[in-house]
Amino acid sequence: MSLFLIKNMHIEGANAIAGFTYGFPAITQFLGFVHALSRKIDPLHGISFDGCAVMCHQHQVHAYRGSDWDDYGFSLTRNPLAKDGKTAPIVEEGKMNLCVSLLIECKGFSGGNSDQEQLISDAIKTQALSQRCAGGRITNIEACQFKPMPNEAGDCRRLLRPLLPGFILCDRSDYLQQHAENKKDSQNMVMSWLDFSALRYRYETLTESVAAEQGQWQRVNKPQSGYLVPLMIGYKQISDVFAAEQVANVRDNTTPFAFTEAVYSVGEWIGSPSRVESINQILWRYQYSSPYYLCRAQQSIHSIESNEEDFDFSY
């Protein structure tokens, strides 16, 4: 088993909204891109792709605001005229440009001479450029190459350092589960999730005198430190499975169909490869256990209490 690196992939017009979350595509969209790429490469070269790690180098959301006190608004595009010649309605949607690197788990590649490896890498690059990723158009890929699977922490860090600067998206579902257990309110996971995603302030009194009560607003810290973000990680089945062609207006009339709803969790952006001890801590994989179809990491990042002086993004 090895890794396939897609380095500095530039995407224009990608989805900036994923359900309730905003600012970055859902992890399901990157795994969907990898799955579509695998289905086209496997018949030609006998290579299949599975897990995927995402490192973001640059992002720009198509949004604006008139002043520092205004809310952000999406920069929308004017659609072509409708069939009757009238102006088409504007459907509000969030778009963004971004540059990411993908580390993809590769199965079936046994290596070979450098010329053969380069031919396969070029073929995968050509196929990737013809696809869409996260709803956006891929405009450029700096390099595509096979990498050996790192077995030790040092090998993993040497693999990630050349990709800097960038932030790696990691699974932090353990934080959400731990916070819900500490609150002793595991039935209300929504409120526990909002503790990680909402910006909250609390008014604290500075003096004990009621006549001249003074205070100030203090920001409420998140349950854990780090660059934590809300994240969509998959779907939950909410209906029975219907036979093919039983439900109207579906995308595929030859496949059984079921209604689903989005599942959310917590992720963390990590900017220091030294905190990654195993490649399984950053590789997202599909996990299916009825009625859930989720994207999770096999291992969690344990080296959070590091002695290194990492930046604190606890706001």
PDB file of C-alpha atoms in Angstrom:
ATOM      1  CA  MET A   1       0.000   0.000   0.000  1.00  0.00           C
ATOM      2  CA  SER A   2       1.227   3.488  -0.851  1.00  0.00           C
ATOM      3  CA  LEU A   3       0.061   7.094  -1.047  1.00  0.00           C
ATOM      4  CA  PHE A   4      -0.709   9.213  -4.067  1.00  0.00           C
ATOM      5  CA  LEU A   5      -0.049  12.937  -3.688  1.00  0.00           C
ATOM      6  CA  ILE A   6      -1.993  15.602  -5.578  1.00  0.00           C
ATOM      7  CA  LYS A   7      -0.004  18.714  -4.715  1.00  0.00           C
ATOM      8  CA  ASN A   8      -1.362  22.276  -4.845  1.00  0.00           C
ATOM      9  CA  MET A   9      -4.647  21.635  -6.622  1.00  0.00           C
ATOM     10  CA  HIS A  10      -6.311  24.976  -7.449  1.00  0.00           C
ATOM     11  CA  ILE A  11     -10.130  24.954  -7.465  1.00  0.00           C
ATOM     12  CA  GLU A  12     -12.382  27.795  -8.614  1.00  0.00           C
ATOM     13  CA  GLY A  13     -16.031  28.145  -7.637  1.00  0.00           C
ATOM     14  CA  ALA A  14     -16.064  25.407  -5.001  1.00  0.00           C
ATOM     15  CA  ASN A  15     -18.909  25.108  -2.513  1.00  0.00           C
ATOM     16  CA  ALA A  16     -18.400  27.328   0.521  1.00  0.00           C
ATOM     17  CA  ILE A  17     -21.579  26.091   2.246  1.00  0.00           C
ATOM     18  CA  ALA A  18     -22.174  22.517   3.413  1.00  0.00           C
ATOM     19  CA  GLY A  19     -25.469  22.260   5.246  1.00  0.00           C
ATOM     20  CA  PHE A  20     -25.168  24.425   8.378  1.00  0.00           C
ATOM     21  CA  THR A  21     -21.425  24.982   7.983  1.00  0.00           C
ATOM     22  CA  TYR A  22     -19.773  27.799   6.065  1.00  0.00           C
ATOM     23  CA  GLY A  23     -16.264  28.622   4.911  1.00  0.00           C
ATOM     24  CA  PHE A  24     -14.974  25.319   3.524  1.00  0.00           C
ATOM     25  CA  PRO A  25     -16.390  22.342   1.577  1.00  0.00           C
ATOM     26  CA  ALA A  26     -17.529  19.276   3.479  1.00  0.00           C
ATOM     27  CA  ILE A  27     -15.058  16.424   3.821  1.00  0.00           C
ATOM     28  CA  THR A  28     -17.572  14.222   1.976  1.00  0.00           C
ATOM     29  CA  GLN A  29     -16.978  16.260  -1.178  1.00  0.00           C
ATOM     30  CA  PHE A  30     -13.251  15.499  -1.204  1.00  0.00           C
ATOM     31  CA  LEU A  31     -13.842  11.800  -0.577  1.00  0.00           C
ATOM     32  CA  GLY A  32     -16.439  11.884  -3.345  1.00  0.00           C
ATOM     33  CA  PHE A  33     -13.817  13.331  -5.685  1.00  0.00           C
ATOM     34  CA  VAL A  34     -11.384  10.559  -4.707  1.00  0.00           C
ATOM     35  CA  HIS A  35     -14.064   7.878  -5.181  1.00  0.00           C
ATOM     36  CA  ALA A  36     -14.971   9.175  -8.660  1.00  0.00           C
ATOM     37  CA  LEU A  37     -11.290   9.286  -9.602  1.00  0.00           C
ATOM     38  CA  SER A  38     -10.787   5.725  -8.353  1.00  0.00           C
ATOM     39  CA  ARG A  39     -13.679   4.377 -10.448  1.00  0.00           C
ATOM     40  CA  LYS A  40     -12.075   5.759 -13.619  1.00  0.00           C
ATOM     41  CA  ILE A  41      -8.481   4.758 -12.834  1.00  0.00           C
ATOM     42  CA  ASP A  42      -9.119   1.222 -11.556  1.00  0.00           C
ATOM     43  CA  PRO A  43     -10.199  -0.328 -14.897  1.00  0.00           C
ATOM     44  CA  LEU A  44      -7.196   1.197 -16.687  1.00  0.00           C
ATOM     45  CA  HIS A  45      -4.358   0.612 -14.232  1.00  0.00           C
ATOM     46  CA  GLY A  46      -5.748  -1.690 -11.529  1.00  0.00           C
ATOM     47  CA  ILE A  47      -5.238   1.007  -8.876  1.00  0.00           C
ATOM     48  CA  SER A  48      -7.940   1.935  -6.357  1.00  0.00           C
ATOM     49  CA  PHE A  49      -8.121   4.885  -3.979  1.00  0.00           C
ATOM     50  CA  ASP A  50      -9.600   4.815  -0.496  1.00  0.00           C
ATOM     51  CA  GLY A  51      -8.794   7.282   2.310  1.00  0.00           C
ATOM     52  CA  CYS A  52      -7.848  10.902   1.792  1.00  0.00           C
ATOM     53  CA  ALA A  53      -6.056  13.593   3.823  1.00  0.00           C
ATOM     54  CA  VAL A  54      -6.696  17.274   3.080  1.00  0.00           C
ATOM     55  CA  MET A  55      -4.210  20.116   3.546  1.00  0.00           C
ATOM     56  CA  CYS A  56      -5.451  23.619   2.706  1.00  0.00           C
ATOM     57  CA  HIS A  57      -2.893  26.183   1.534  1.00  0.00           C
ATOM     58  CA  GLN A  58      -5.121  29.102   0.537  1.00  0.00           C
ATOM     59  CA  HIS A  59      -8.825  29.938   0.429  1.00  0.00           C
ATOM     60  CA  GLN A  60     -10.941  32.920  -0.593  1.00  0.00           C
ATOM     61  CA  VAL A  61     -14.694  32.992  -0.030  1.00  0.00           C
ATOM     62  CA  HIS A  62     -16.721  34.978  -2.559  1.00  0.00           C
ATOM     63  CA  ALA A  63     -18.237  37.347  -0.013  1.00  0.00           C
ATOM     64  CA  TYR A  64     -18.184  41.062   0.759  1.00  0.00           C
ATOM     65  CA  ARG A  65     -19.491  43.643   3.234  1.00  0.00           C
ATOM     66  CA  GLY A  66     -19.935  47.389   2.920  1.00  0.00           C
ATOM     67  CA  SER A  67     -18.231  48.267   6.201  1.00  0.00           C
ATOM     68  CA  ASP A  68     -16.669  46.651   9.249  1.00  0.00           C
ATOM     69  CA  TRP A  69     -20.051  46.672  10.978  1.00  0.00           C
ATOM     70  CA  ASP A  70     -22.080  45.065   8.180  1.00  0.00           C
ATOM     71  CA  ASP A  71     -22.811  41.400   7.754  1.00  0.00           C
ATOM     72  CA  TYR A  72     -21.066  39.501   4.982  1.00  0.00           C
ATOM     73  CA  GLY A  73     -23.018  38.905   1.796  1.00  0.00           C
ATOM     74  CA  PHE A  74     -22.295  36.435  -0.981  1.00  0.00           C
ATOM     75  CA  SER A  75     -20.960  37.701  -4.289  1.00  0.00           C
ATOM     76  CA  LEU A  76     -23.590  36.201  -6.582  1.00  0.00           C
ATOM     77  CA  THR A  77     -23.440  35.784 -10.355  1.00  0.00           C
ATOM     78  CA  ARG A  78     -25.992  36.804 -12.952  1.00  0.00           C
ATOM     79  CA  ASN A  79     -27.427  33.742 -14.670  1.00  0.00           C
ATOM     80  CA  PRO A  80     -28.307  33.672 -18.397  1.00  0.00           C
ATOM     81  CA  LEU A  81     -31.806  34.612 -19.503  1.00  0.00           C
ATOM     82  CA  ALA A  82     -34.529  32.034 -19.169  1.00  0.00           C
ATOM     83  CA  LYS A  83     -36.219  30.350 -22.149  1.00  0.00           C
ATOM     84  CA  ASP A  84     -38.918  33.037 -22.258  1.00  0.00           C
ATOM     85  CA  GLY A  85     -36.287  35.798 -22.451  1.00  0.00           C
ATOM     86  CA  LYS A  86     -36.855  37.042 -18.922  1.00  0.00           C
ATOM     87  CA  THR A  87     -34.225  37.438 -16.230  1.00  0.00           C
ATOM     88  CA  ALA A  88     -33.581  34.163 -14.449  1.00  0.00           C
ATOM     89  CA  PRO A  89     -34.107  34.179 -10.673  1.00  0.00           C
ATOM     90  CA  ILE A  90     -30.987  34.502  -8.543  1.00  0.00           C
ATOM     91  CA  VAL A  91     -30.460  31.483  -6.298  1.00  0.00           C
ATOM     92  CA  GLU A  92     -28.189  32.433  -3.399  1.00  0.00           C
ATOM     93  CA  GLU A  93     -25.203  30.137  -3.166  1.00  0.00           C
ATOM     94  CA  GLY A  94     -21.800  30.425  -1.523  1.00  0.00           C
ATOM     95  CA  LYS A  95     -18.695  29.879  -3.646  1.00  0.00           C
ATOM     96  CA  MET A  96     -14.971  30.066  -2.942  1.00  0.00           C
ATOM     97  CA  ASN A  97     -11.542  29.585  -4.486  1.00  0.00           C
ATOM     98  CA  LEU A  98      -9.060  27.369  -2.715  1.00  0.00           C
ATOM     99  CA  CYS A  99      -5.753  25.571  -3.076  1.00  0.00           C
ATOM    100  CA  VAL A 100      -5.412  22.160  -1.420  1.00  0.00           C
ATOM    101  CA  SER A 101      -3.112  19.161  -1.433  1.00  0.00           C
ATOM    102  CA  LEU A 102      -4.576  15.657  -1.184  1.00  0.00           C
ATOM    103  CA  LEU A 103      -2.808  12.593   0.193  1.00  0.00           C
ATOM    104  CA  ILE A 104      -4.769   9.604  -1.113  1.00  0.00           C
ATOM    105  CA  GLU A 105      -4.493   6.035   0.133  1.00  0.00           C
ATOM    106  CA  CYS A 106      -3.560   3.906  -2.867  1.00  0.00           C
ATOM    107  CA  LYS A 107      -4.110   0.156  -3.254  1.00  0.00           C
ATOM    108  CA  GLY A 108      -2.847  -2.025  -6.081  1.00  0.00           C
ATOM    109  CA  PHE A 109       0.269  -0.040  -6.957  1.00  0.00           C
ATOM    110  CA  SER A 110       3.294  -2.293  -6.681  1.00  0.00           C
ATOM    111  CA  GLY A 111       5.858   0.193  -7.900  1.00  0.00           C
ATOM    112  CA  GLY A 112       8.122  -0.184 -10.898  1.00  0.00           C
ATOM    113  CA  ASN A 113      10.586   1.825 -12.898  1.00  0.00           C
ATOM    114  CA  SER A 114      10.426   5.594 -12.792  1.00  0.00           C
ATOM    115  CA  ASP A 115       9.172   5.919 -16.370  1.00  0.00           C
ATOM    116  CA  GLN A 116       6.172   3.668 -15.748  1.00  0.00           C
ATOM    117  CA  GLU A 117       5.406   5.438 -12.495  1.00  0.00           C
ATOM    118  CA  GLN A 118       5.548   8.808 -14.230  1.00  0.00           C
ATOM    119  CA  LEU A 119       3.194   7.636 -16.995  1.00  0.00           C
ATOM    120  CA  ILE A 120       0.604   6.471 -14.463  1.00  0.00           C
ATOM    121  CA  SER A 121       0.962   9.706 -12.452  1.00  0.00           C
ATOM    122  CA  ASP A 122       0.436  11.791 -15.597  1.00  0.00           C
ATOM    123  CA  ALA A 123      -2.636   9.737 -16.523  1.00  0.00           C
ATOM    124  CA  ILE A 124      -4.154  10.262 -13.069  1.00  0.00           C
ATOM    125  CA  LYS A 125      -3.360  13.978 -13.249  1.00  0.00           C
ATOM    126  CA  THR A 126      -5.074  14.285 -16.625  1.00  0.00           C
ATOM    127  CA  GLN A 127      -8.142  12.488 -15.309  1.00  0.00           C
ATOM    128  CA  ALA A 128      -8.239  14.633 -12.151  1.00  0.00           C
ATOM    129  CA  LEU A 129      -8.115  17.842 -14.207  1.00  0.00           C
ATOM    130  CA  SER A 130     -11.177  16.700 -16.150  1.00  0.00           C
ATOM    131  CA  GLN A 131     -13.260  16.265 -12.988  1.00  0.00           C
ATOM    132  CA  ARG A 132     -14.889  18.705 -10.617  1.00  0.00           C
ATOM    133  CA  CYS A 133     -14.020  18.831  -6.925  1.00  0.00           C
ATOM    134  CA  ALA A 134     -16.421  20.185  -4.295  1.00  0.00           C
ATOM    135  CA  GLY A 135     -18.566  21.580  -7.095  1.00  0.00           C
ATOM    136  CA  GLY A 136     -15.687  23.691  -8.425  1.00  0.00           C
ATOM    137  CA  ARG A 137     -13.517  23.614 -11.516  1.00  0.00           C
ATOM    138  CA  ILE A 138      -9.929  22.408 -11.166  1.00  0.00           C
ATOM    139  CA  THR A 139      -7.682  24.893 -12.948  1.00  0.00           C
ATOM    140  CA  ASN A 140      -4.194  23.627 -12.112  1.00  0.00           C
ATOM    141  CA  ILE A 141      -2.320  20.831 -10.342  1.00  0.00           C
ATOM    142  CA  GLU A 142       1.326  21.445  -9.544  1.00  0.00           C
ATOM    143  CA  ALA A 143       2.414  17.811  -9.277  1.00  0.00           C
ATOM    144  CA  CYS A 144       1.137  14.246  -8.914  1.00  0.00           C
ATOM    145  CA  GLN A 145       3.378  11.497  -7.593  1.00  0.00           C
ATOM    146  CA  PHE A 146       3.386   8.269  -5.615  1.00  0.00           C
ATOM    147  CA  LYS A 147       4.787   8.273  -2.087  1.00  0.00           C
ATOM    148  CA  PRO A 148       5.653   5.334   0.192  1.00  0.00           C
ATOM    149  CA  MET A 149       3.284   4.739   3.087  1.00  0.00           C
ATOM    150  CA  PRO A 150       4.946   6.130   6.259  1.00  0.00           C
ATOM    151  CA  ASN A 151       5.183   3.585   9.064  1.00  0.00           C
ATOM    152  CA  GLU A 152       6.747   5.756  11.753  1.00  0.00           C
ATOM    153  CA  ALA A 153       6.109   9.242  13.112  1.00  0.00           C
ATOM    154  CA  GLY A 154       9.347  10.580  11.652  1.00  0.00           C
ATOM    155  CA  ASP A 155       8.474   9.319   8.170  1.00  0.00           C
ATOM    156  CA  CYS A 156       5.021  10.904   8.410  1.00  0.00           C
ATOM    157  CA  ARG A 157       6.458  14.281   9.377  1.00  0.00           C
ATOM    158  CA  ARG A 158       9.038  14.166   6.579  1.00  0.00           C
ATOM    159  CA  LEU A 159       6.185  13.504   4.177  1.00  0.00           C
ATOM    160  CA  LEU A 160       4.125  16.481   5.357  1.00  0.00           C
ATOM    161  CA  ARG A 161       6.806  19.157   5.821  1.00  0.00           C
ATOM    162  CA  PRO A 162       7.440  19.741   2.073  1.00  0.00           C
ATOM    163  CA  LEU A 163       3.724  20.549   1.688  1.00  0.00           C
ATOM    164  CA  LEU A 164       3.904  23.525   4.059  1.00  0.00           C
ATOM    165  CA  PRO A 165       2.636  26.183   4.462  1.00  0.00           C
ATOM    166  CA  GLY A 166      -0.812  24.779   5.046  1.00  0.00           C
ATOM    167  CA  PHE A 167      -3.269  23.400   7.586  1.00  0.00           C
ATOM    168  CA  ILE A 168      -4.326  19.754   7.821  1.00  0.00           C
ATOM    169  CA  LEU A 169      -7.969  18.977   8.550  1.00  0.00           C
ATOM    170  CA  CYS A 170      -8.314  16.378  11.338  1.00  0.00           C
ATOM    171  CA  ASP A 171     -11.248  14.546  12.869  1.00  0.00           C
ATOM    172  CA  ARG A 172     -12.210  15.785  16.339  1.00  0.00           C
ATOM    173  CA  SER A 173     -15.345  13.766  16.987  1.00  0.00           C
ATOM    174  CA  ASP A 174     -13.768  12.625  20.249  1.00  0.00           C
ATOM    175  CA  TYR A 175     -13.904  16.210  21.530  1.00  0.00           C
ATOM    176  CA  LEU A 176     -17.631  16.378  20.825  1.00  0.00           C
ATOM    177  CA  GLN A 177     -18.310  13.050  22.522  1.00  0.00           C
ATOM    178  CA  GLN A 178     -16.222  13.984  25.553  1.00  0.00           C
ATOM    179  CA  HIS A 179     -17.925  17.374  25.896  1.00  0.00           C
ATOM    180  CA  ALA A 180     -21.384  15.800  25.706  1.00  0.00           C
ATOM    181  CA  GLU A 181     -20.464  13.309  28.422  1.00  0.00           C
ATOM    182  CA  ASN A 182     -19.107  16.073  30.670  1.00  0.00           C
ATOM    183  CA  LYS A 183     -22.345  18.018  30.288  1.00  0.00           C
ATOM    184  CA  LYS A 184     -24.302  14.855  31.183  1.00  0.00           C
ATOM    185  CA  ASP A 185     -26.687  15.719  28.382  1.00  0.00           C
ATOM    186  CA  SER A 186     -25.853  13.197  25.673  1.00  0.00           C
ATOM    187  CA  GLN A 187     -29.429  13.371  24.380  1.00  0.00           C
ATOM    188  CA  ASN A 188     -28.948  16.977  23.232  1.00  0.00           C
ATOM    189  CA  MET A 189     -25.917  16.734  20.984  1.00  0.00           C
ATOM    190  CA  VAL A 190     -26.972  19.847  19.075  1.00  0.00           C
ATOM    191  CA  MET A 191     -26.245  22.135  22.026  1.00  0.00           C
ATOM    192  CA  SER A 192     -22.923  20.398  22.600  1.00  0.00           C
ATOM    193  CA  TRP A 193     -22.042  20.910  18.940  1.00  0.00           C
ATOM    194  CA  LEU A 194     -23.004  24.584  19.116  1.00  0.00           C
ATOM    195  CA  ASP A 195     -20.553  25.066  21.979  1.00  0.00           C
ATOM    196  CA  PHE A 196     -17.799  24.428  19.426  1.00  0.00           C
ATOM    197  CA  SER A 197     -19.282  26.399  16.519  1.00  0.00           C
ATOM    198  CA  ALA A 198     -21.074  29.408  18.053  1.00  0.00           C
ATOM    199  CA  LEU A 199     -19.422  32.657  19.166  1.00  0.00           C
ATOM    200  CA  ARG A 200     -20.663  33.440  22.675  1.00  0.00           C
ATOM    201  CA  TYR A 201     -20.137  36.333  25.085  1.00  0.00           C
ATOM    202  CA  ARG A 202     -20.905  36.589  28.794  1.00  0.00           C
ATOM    203  CA  TYR A 203     -21.340  39.806  30.795  1.00  0.00           C
ATOM    204  CA  GLU A 204     -19.151  39.811  33.898  1.00  0.00           C
ATOM    205  CA  THR A 205     -19.589  42.343  36.698  1.00  0.00           C
ATOM    206  CA  LEU A 206     -16.447  44.132  37.856  1.00  0.00           C
ATOM    207  CA  THR A 207     -17.823  45.733  41.048  1.00  0.00           C
ATOM    208  CA  GLU A 208     -20.103  44.389  43.738  1.00  0.00           C
ATOM    209  CA  SER A 209     -21.929  47.705  44.212  1.00  0.00           C
ATOM    210  CA  VAL A 210     -25.459  47.571  42.830  1.00  0.00           C
ATOM    211  CA  ALA A 211     -25.713  51.367  42.561  1.00  0.00           C
ATOM    212  CA  ALA A 212     -22.648  51.644  40.391  1.00  0.00           C
ATOM    213  CA  GLU A 213     -22.589  48.286  38.727  1.00  0.00           C
ATOM    214  CA  GLN A 214     -19.910  48.040  36.101  1.00  0.00           C
ATOM    215  CA  GLY A 215     -18.826  45.180  33.933  1.00  0.00           C
ATOM    216  CA  GLN A 216     -17.713  44.105  30.533  1.00  0.00           C
ATOM    217  CA  TRP A 217     -18.470  41.461  27.947  1.00  0.00           C
ATOM    218  CA  GLN A 218     -16.083  38.519  27.934  1.00  0.00           C
ATOM    219  CA  ARG A 219     -15.829  35.971  25.176  1.00  0.00           C
ATOM    220  CA  VAL A 220     -16.693  32.411  26.232  1.00  0.00           C
ATOM    221  CA  ASN A 221     -13.940  30.014  25.222  1.00  0.00           C
ATOM    222  CA  LYS A 222     -14.679  26.823  23.355  1.00  0.00           C
ATOM    223  CA  PRO A 223     -14.679  23.557  25.332  1.00  0.00           C
ATOM    224  CA  GLN A 224     -11.222  22.700  23.963  1.00  0.00           C
ATOM    225  CA  SER A 225      -8.327  24.765  22.642  1.00  0.00           C
ATOM    226  CA  GLY A 226      -7.179  24.638  19.045  1.00  0.00           C
ATOM    227  CA  TYR A 227      -8.343  25.788  15.639  1.00  0.00           C
ATOM    228  CA  LEU A 228     -11.702  23.982  15.956  1.00  0.00           C
ATOM    229  CA  VAL A 229     -14.406  24.245  13.296  1.00  0.00           C
ATOM    230  CA  PRO A 230     -17.859  22.723  12.745  1.00  0.00           C
ATOM    231  CA  LEU A 231     -17.799  20.105  10.033  1.00  0.00           C
ATOM    232  CA  MET A 232     -20.206  18.007   7.996  1.00  0.00           C
ATOM    233  CA  ILE A 233     -18.972  14.397   7.997  1.00  0.00           C
ATOM    234  CA  GLY A 234     -21.696  12.317   6.337  1.00  0.00           C
ATOM    235  CA  TYR A 235     -25.327  11.283   6.256  1.00  0.00           C
ATOM    236  CA  LYS A 236     -27.953   9.398   8.247  1.00  0.00           C
ATOM    237  CA  GLN A 237     -30.708   7.357   6.645  1.00  0.00           C
ATOM    238  CA  ILE A 238     -34.145   8.624   7.698  1.00  0.00           C
ATOM    239  CA  SER A 239     -36.409   6.485   5.509  1.00  0.00           C
ATOM    240  CA  ASP A 240     -36.778   2.979   4.193  1.00  0.00           C
ATOM    241  CA  VAL A 241     -34.866   1.930   1.091  1.00  0.00           C
ATOM    242  CA  PHE A 242     -37.041   2.285  -1.995  1.00  0.00           C
ATOM    243  CA  ALA A 243     -36.592   0.166  -5.082  1.00  0.00           C
ATOM    244  CA  ALA A 244     -35.212   1.610  -8.298  1.00  0.00           C
ATOM    245  CA  GLU A 245     -37.634   3.872 -10.214  1.00  0.00           C
ATOM    246  CA  GLN A 246     -40.011   3.947  -7.230  1.00  0.00           C
ATOM    247  CA  VAL A 247     -39.139   7.556  -6.300  1.00  0.00           C
ATOM    248  CA  ALA A 248     -39.584  10.227  -8.955  1.00  0.00           C
ATOM    249  CA  ASN A 249     -36.961  12.803  -9.987  1.00  0.00           C
ATOM    250  CA  VAL A 250     -33.936  10.979  -8.561  1.00  0.00           C
ATOM    251  CA  ARG A 251     -30.479  11.185 -10.128  1.00  0.00           C
ATOM    252  CA  ASP A 252     -30.102   7.470 -10.850  1.00  0.00           C
ATOM    253  CA  ASN A 253     -33.135   5.365 -11.802  1.00  0.00           C
ATOM    254  CA  THR A 254     -31.217   2.077 -11.619  1.00  0.00           C
ATOM    255  CA  THR A 255     -30.123   2.271  -7.964  1.00  0.00           C
ATOM    256  CA  PRO A 256     -32.245   1.825  -4.801  1.00  0.00           C
ATOM    257  CA  PHE A 257     -32.949   5.108  -3.052  1.00  0.00           C
ATOM    258  CA  ALA A 258     -33.287   6.323   0.554  1.00  0.00           C
ATOM    259  CA  PHE A 259     -33.801   9.768   2.059  1.00  0.00           C
ATOM    260  CA  THR A 260     -31.009  11.043   4.297  1.00  0.00           C
ATOM    261  CA  GLU A 261     -30.035  14.010   6.426  1.00  0.00           C
ATOM    262  CA  ALA A 262     -26.625  15.541   7.087  1.00  0.00           C
ATOM    263  CA  VAL A 263     -24.496  14.561  10.089  1.00  0.00           C
ATOM    264  CA  TYR A 264     -22.198  17.116  11.719  1.00  0.00           C
ATOM    265  CA  SER A 265     -19.177  16.898  13.971  1.00  0.00           C
ATOM    266  CA  VAL A 266     -16.073  18.879  14.923  1.00  0.00           C
ATOM    267  CA  GLY A 267     -12.800  19.163  13.018  1.00  0.00           C
ATOM    268  CA  GLU A 268      -9.473  20.808  13.772  1.00  0.00           C
ATOM    269  CA  TRP A 269      -7.000  22.566  11.493  1.00  0.00           C
ATOM    270  CA  ILE A 270      -3.437  21.615  12.441  1.00  0.00           C
ATOM    271  CA  GLY A 271      -0.562  23.657  11.048  1.00  0.00           C
ATOM    272  CA  SER A 272       2.318  21.734  12.597  1.00  0.00           C
ATOM    273  CA  PRO A 273       3.200  18.319  11.078  1.00  0.00           C
ATOM    274  CA  SER A 274       5.122  17.490  14.262  1.00  0.00           C
ATOM    275  CA  ARG A 275       1.780  16.876  15.982  1.00  0.00           C
ATOM    276  CA  VAL A 276       0.938  14.091  13.531  1.00  0.00           C
ATOM    277  CA  GLU A 277       2.265  10.760  14.815  1.00  0.00           C
ATOM    278  CA  SER A 278       0.559   8.458  12.310  1.00  0.00           C
ATOM    279  CA  ILE A 279      -0.887   8.840   8.824  1.00  0.00           C
ATOM    280  CA  ASN A 280      -4.106   7.233  10.128  1.00  0.00           C
ATOM    281  CA  GLN A 281      -4.693  10.364  12.228  1.00  0.00           C
ATOM    282  CA  ILE A 282      -5.228  12.524   9.140  1.00  0.00           C
ATOM    283  CA  LEU A 283      -6.643  10.033   6.610  1.00  0.00           C
ATOM    284  CA  TRP A 284     -10.425  10.296   6.305  1.00  0.00           C
ATOM    285  CA  ARG A 285     -12.214   7.081   5.328  1.00  0.00           C
ATOM    286  CA  TYR A 286     -15.803   6.022   4.760  1.00  0.00           C
ATOM    287  CA  GLN A 287     -17.426   4.157   7.646  1.00  0.00           C
ATOM    288  CA  TYR A 288     -20.845   2.569   7.210  1.00  0.00           C
ATOM    289  CA  SER A 289     -22.947   1.314  10.090  1.00  0.00           C
ATOM    290  CA  SER A 290     -26.672   1.464   9.417  1.00  0.00           C
ATOM    291  CA  PRO A 291     -28.214   4.018   9.452  1.00  0.00           C
ATOM    292  CA  TYR A 292     -25.010   6.132   9.385  1.00  0.00           C
ATOM    293  CA  TYR A 293     -22.680   6.717   6.436  1.00  0.00           C
ATOM    294  CA  LEU A 294     -19.820   8.797   7.813  1.00  0.00           C
ATOM    295  CA  CYS A 295     -16.319  10.009   7.026  1.00  0.00           C
ATOM    296  CA  ARG A 296     -14.025   9.407   9.988  1.00  0.00           C
ATOM    297  CA  ALA A 297     -10.369   8.996  10.850  1.00  0.00           C
ATOM    298  CA  GLN A 298      -9.190   5.686  12.312  1.00  0.00           C
ATOM    299  CA  GLN A 299      -7.073   7.377  14.963  1.00  0.00           C
ATOM    300  CA  SER A 300      -7.355  10.650  16.832  1.00  0.00           C
ATOM    301  CA  ILE A 301      -4.651  13.258  17.313  1.00  0.00           C
ATOM    302  CA  HIS A 302      -3.313  12.584  20.842  1.00  0.00           C
ATOM    303  CA  SER A 303      -0.354  14.985  20.890  1.00  0.00           C
ATOM    304  CA  ILE A 304      -2.477  18.049  21.623  1.00  0.00           C
ATOM    305  CA  GLU A 305      -0.704  18.853  24.865  1.00  0.00           C
ATOM    306  CA  SER A 306       2.533  19.484  23.009  1.00  0.00           C
ATOM    307  CA  ASN A 307       5.535  21.332  24.348  1.00  0.00           C
ATOM    308  CA  GLU A 308       5.947  23.064  21.013  1.00  0.00           C
ATOM    309  CA  GLU A 309       4.872  26.660  20.804  1.00  0.00           C
ATOM    310  CA  ASP A 310       2.033  26.262  18.307  1.00  0.00           C
ATOM    311  CA  PHE A 311      -0.334  29.097  17.554  1.00  0.00           C
ATOM    312  CA  ASP A 312      -3.497  29.131  19.643  1.00  0.00           C
ATOM    313  CA  PHE A 313      -6.641  29.540  17.526  1.00  0.00           C
ATOM    314  CA  SER A 314      -9.081  29.237  20.441  1.00  0.00           C
ATOM    315  CA  TYR A 315     -11.252  32.154  19.314  1.00  0.00           C
TER     316      TYR A 315
END
